[in-house]
């Protein structure tokens, strides 16, 4: 895209906001004036003339968008959300940074998440040296080390390999990490928003290296980014030969720069940090590499003083997103039938069951799964509930097909303590008050 | 050792990368030729071992992560249909040259693979640290204030692992200290990371000798000893001595991932969920008659940017968005904010009335001139190659935003 179109697109967005606002305001004032004068006028000649108290002007009156031409099809060369949706955005907080905004994270608004695919512009974004902007023409991938035939590919050459498309979440293992010692955020976006899900397209690395003659003592692969931080991580060759991919597309279009444009590693179900962005180099070796992000960070310190290293998969987990602190039940009346919904996921397999409790974990009922149920993917669950206006302690618990059950807080801290920082997957509880307000609480003894 | 040209080159490339599409490849290394001859490609240096080649797990087997593994059965991989035609004998790409491999393969492994020859003293490291690191990491690695939170602490002045068993289960308890001397298992990580990732705003600008000096300095303030010797100012670290470093927490990590059985050891560890916590699927009376103990937030964090809202409405009229954008704003954000967003580096920071008033005491023309020719840690034109007018616009923007 050249500068001109880019600028005009930005301007278009701005003028769109203004035109919608101006026209609705103008119409509102016009109507308000008419109503106050006589209370009988209707702008439509087709509608009944007299507006009674029980009549909804949103139905009886012609809406401004119904009586004038909309935008021409040529308007947005790349579509943008309705300006009314401007609060559905990634958010940040100063706490979640290693100093400044270049080593930090922005959180996905999972309280607004519908279905299981996160729109590309809302995907959470964790960086260790800012978001790199890589020119695809200058991009090279190098594969070397313990292989008979090392290889260099351009982006176009890489994309010639057979592609597969799969739906997987990526979750930062620090998701929920600020809350090891107690709740801190009255928000699901901040309590659990270090994750998102997309449909990824790329090549399985096992296909890419099939001809390269991997040597028998190649047990590990370093994947390294070409960004400012040149972040690297060690991946066991077993994963490389299973489902690891190099992906160049996300939800049908090129990766966003925040997701590693033009190419990132995808290790389904594993710590977000292992899914190295802007990946430039894969080196096979017999021993692990001990990169900064697998020693100083992304290690799970347990009460014994020993830290779990190479903690690959994020474990089975779930969260109720409706209701949640941002989307409470304050508008419900007693007797309303309402759907409780949420997301369940496991980096160790496929979700098989989700249970729901209303009493803080004493008694549980099984919820339904709905929609696609895929391995290492967000899976929606649903439970129909007759609202009674009573206080609740509402929580979900997921189970996967590898025999893992989401633990209570006490079950998890009994093993890993409270200084682990990463891999917190214990049950999240919402306190629903008699007014329908939803608060983040912990059910725990320690 | 430290040349201004090099500094400038890296500043400007970092700056370019942050705004416009980077027109070069990802190659950040600066002395490719030299490294190619100094260091053979790593693959050949490693001894071949006689163990079975790693394979993907078979059907029904658990993966190395303790999770389920799926196979393609009758053309289906779980719910995905698969093209099962043979995929081999691809013809794309080419072999990298030895120089290319050497340019990119700069990682350093615990056994010394990849560690270049070179040397640097604690004293030299101290000077470099003051010049290039202290503005963020604080005096003696004590951590420093950034625009949003604190930059990582690099030392707590001791090389002890004793605090690692601390658990903050009471509000006043001291937590575990996880810095280089108390936590990192290998010094190789330090050399590799500093050379490829630091200093944060313009990485890949430190020579091998400079990196040795910085590592020596950081080890000395962490009170690490090498071969029984403590690292005083005159101590000169080189490759030979580096290979003798034993970090206090080398054995502080589980599972064991080293050696031929490393992957199998990891797999055994993750196959047992009791190593990392697992739940039970109890359906009724799970609390055994006890009431759930509710813990509410003590200190709610809600300084969200932007503030939380789920309203569906048109955005509030934003003067910044609607009004004309200052002509210097874009350049400021792209090229000056790295240093001028905070006072951490000693730069007059955006919005700091006093600091800018002081700068302006000498008259605007002198300020422009200083910025254009550079002054102390302020590189000429902030390391950019913009015109004088464009540069002045960015200065004006900073001044106008700091009134």
Coordinates of N, CA, C and O in Angstrom, one line a residue, chain A residues 176 178-179 182-192 319 324-326 393-394 409 424 427-432 437-443, chain B residues 294-298 300:
Chain A
X176 N -2.8 -15.0 34.1 CA -3.3 -15.3 35.5 C -2.1 -15.2 36.5 O -2.4 -15.3 37.7
X178 N -0.3 -12.8 37.8 CA -0.3 -11.8 38.9 C -1.2 -12.2 40.1 O -1.2 -11.5 41.1
X179 N -1.9 -13.3 39.9 CA -2.9 -13.6 41.0 C -2.5 -14.9 41.8 O -3.4 -15.5 42.4
X182 N -3.4 -14.0 45.4 CA -4.7 -13.5 45.6 C -5.2 -12.7 44.4 O -4.4 -12.4 43.6
X183 N -6.5 -12.5 44.4 CA -7.1 -11.8 43.2 C -6.6 -10.3 43.2 O -6.4 -9.7 44.2
X184 N -6.3 -9.8 42.0 CA -5.8 -8.5 41.8 C -6.6 -7.6 40.8 O -6.5 -6.4 40.8
X185 N -7.3 -8.3 39.9 CA -8.0 -7.6 38.8 C -9.5 -7.9 38.9 O -9.8 -9.1 39.0
X186 N -10.3 -6.9 38.9 CA -11.7 -7.2 38.8 C -12.1 -7.1 37.3 O -13.0 -6.3 36.9
X187 N -11.5 -8.0 36.5 CA -11.6 -7.9 35.1 C -11.2 -9.2 34.5 O -10.1 -9.7 34.8
X188 N -12.0 -9.8 33.6 CA -11.5 -11.0 33.0 C -10.5 -10.7 31.9 O -9.6 -11.5 31.6
X189 N -10.6 -9.5 31.3 CA -9.6 -9.2 30.3 C -8.2 -9.2 30.9 O -7.2 -9.7 30.3
X190 N -8.1 -8.7 32.2 CA -6.7 -8.7 32.8 C -6.4 -10.0 33.5 O -5.3 -10.4 33.7
X191 N -7.5 -10.6 34.1 CA -7.2 -11.9 34.8 C -6.8 -13.0 33.9 O -6.1 -13.9 34.2
X192 N -7.4 -13.0 32.6 CA -7.2 -14.1 31.8 C -6.9 -13.8 30.3 O -7.0 -14.6 29.4
X319 N -12.5 -20.7 31.8 CA -13.0 -19.4 32.4 C -14.4 -19.1 31.9 O -14.7 -19.3 30.7
X324 N -19.2 -12.1 33.6 CA -17.8 -11.8 34.1 C -17.9 -10.4 34.6 O -18.9 -9.7 34.5
X325 N -16.8 -9.9 35.3 CA -16.9 -8.6 35.9 C -17.3 -7.5 34.8 O -18.0 -6.6 35.2
X326 N -16.8 -7.6 33.6 CA -17.1 -6.6 32.6 C -18.5 -6.8 32.0 O -19.1 -5.8 31.5
X393 N -21.4 -18.3 43.9 CA -20.0 -18.4 43.7 C -19.8 -19.3 42.5 O -19.9 -20.6 42.6
X394 N -19.7 -18.7 41.3 CA -19.8 -19.4 40.0 C -18.4 -19.7 39.5 O -17.5 -18.8 39.4
X409 N -7.4 -24.0 43.5 CA -6.2 -23.2 43.9 C -5.4 -23.9 44.9 O -4.1 -24.0 44.7
X424 N -0.2 -20.9 35.8 CA -1.3 -20.9 36.8 C -2.6 -21.3 36.1 O -3.1 -20.6 35.2
X427 N -8.8 -23.1 39.2 CA -10.2 -22.7 38.9 C -10.4 -21.3 39.3 O -9.9 -20.8 40.3
X428 N -11.1 -20.5 38.4 CA -11.4 -19.1 38.6 C -12.9 -19.0 39.1 O -13.7 -19.5 38.4
X429 N -13.1 -18.3 40.1 CA -14.4 -18.1 40.7 C -14.9 -16.7 40.5 O -14.2 -15.7 40.8
X430 N -16.2 -16.5 40.1 CA -16.8 -15.2 40.1 C -17.8 -15.2 41.2 O -18.7 -16.1 41.4
X431 N -17.8 -14.2 42.0 CA -18.8 -14.0 43.0 C -19.9 -13.1 42.4 O -19.7 -12.0 41.9
X432 N -21.1 -13.7 42.3 CA -22.2 -13.0 41.7 C -23.1 -12.5 42.8 O -23.6 -13.3 43.6
X437 N -24.0 -8.1 40.2 CA -22.7 -7.6 40.0 C -21.7 -8.8 40.1 O -21.9 -9.8 40.9
X438 N -20.7 -8.8 39.3 CA -19.7 -10.0 39.2 C -18.3 -9.5 39.7 O -17.8 -8.6 39.2
X439 N -17.8 -10.2 40.7 CA -16.5 -9.9 41.2 C -15.5 -11.1 41.2 O -16.0 -12.2 41.3
X440 N -14.3 -10.8 40.9 CA -13.2 -11.8 40.9 C -12.9 -12.2 42.4 O -12.4 -11.3 43.1
X441 N -13.0 -13.4 42.8 CA -12.6 -13.8 44.1 C -11.8 -15.1 44.0 O -11.8 -15.8 42.9
X442 N -11.1 -15.5 45.0 CA -10.5 -16.8 45.1 C -11.1 -17.6 46.2 O -11.5 -17.1 47.3
X443 N -11.3 -18.9 45.9 CA -11.7 -19.9 46.9 C -10.4 -20.6 47.3 O -9.9 -21.4 46.5
Chain B
X294 N -13.7 -17.5 51.0 CA -13.6 -16.5 50.0 C -12.5 -15.5 50.2 O -12.5 -14.9 51.3
X295 N -11.6 -15.4 49.3 CA -10.5 -14.3 49.4 C -10.8 -13.3 48.3 O -10.9 -13.6 47.2
X296 N -11.0 -12.0 48.8 CA -11.3 -10.9 47.9 C -10.0 -10.1 47.6 O -9.1 -10.2 48.4
X297 N -10.0 -9.4 46.6 CA -8.8 -8.6 46.2 C -8.4 -7.7 47.4 O -9.3 -7.0 48.0
X298 N -7.1 -7.6 47.7 CA -6.6 -6.6 48.7 C -6.3 -5.3 48.0 O -6.7 -4.2 48.5
X300 N -6.8 -3.8 44.4 CA -7.3 -3.9 43.0 C -6.4 -3.1 42.1 O -6.1 -1.9 42.4

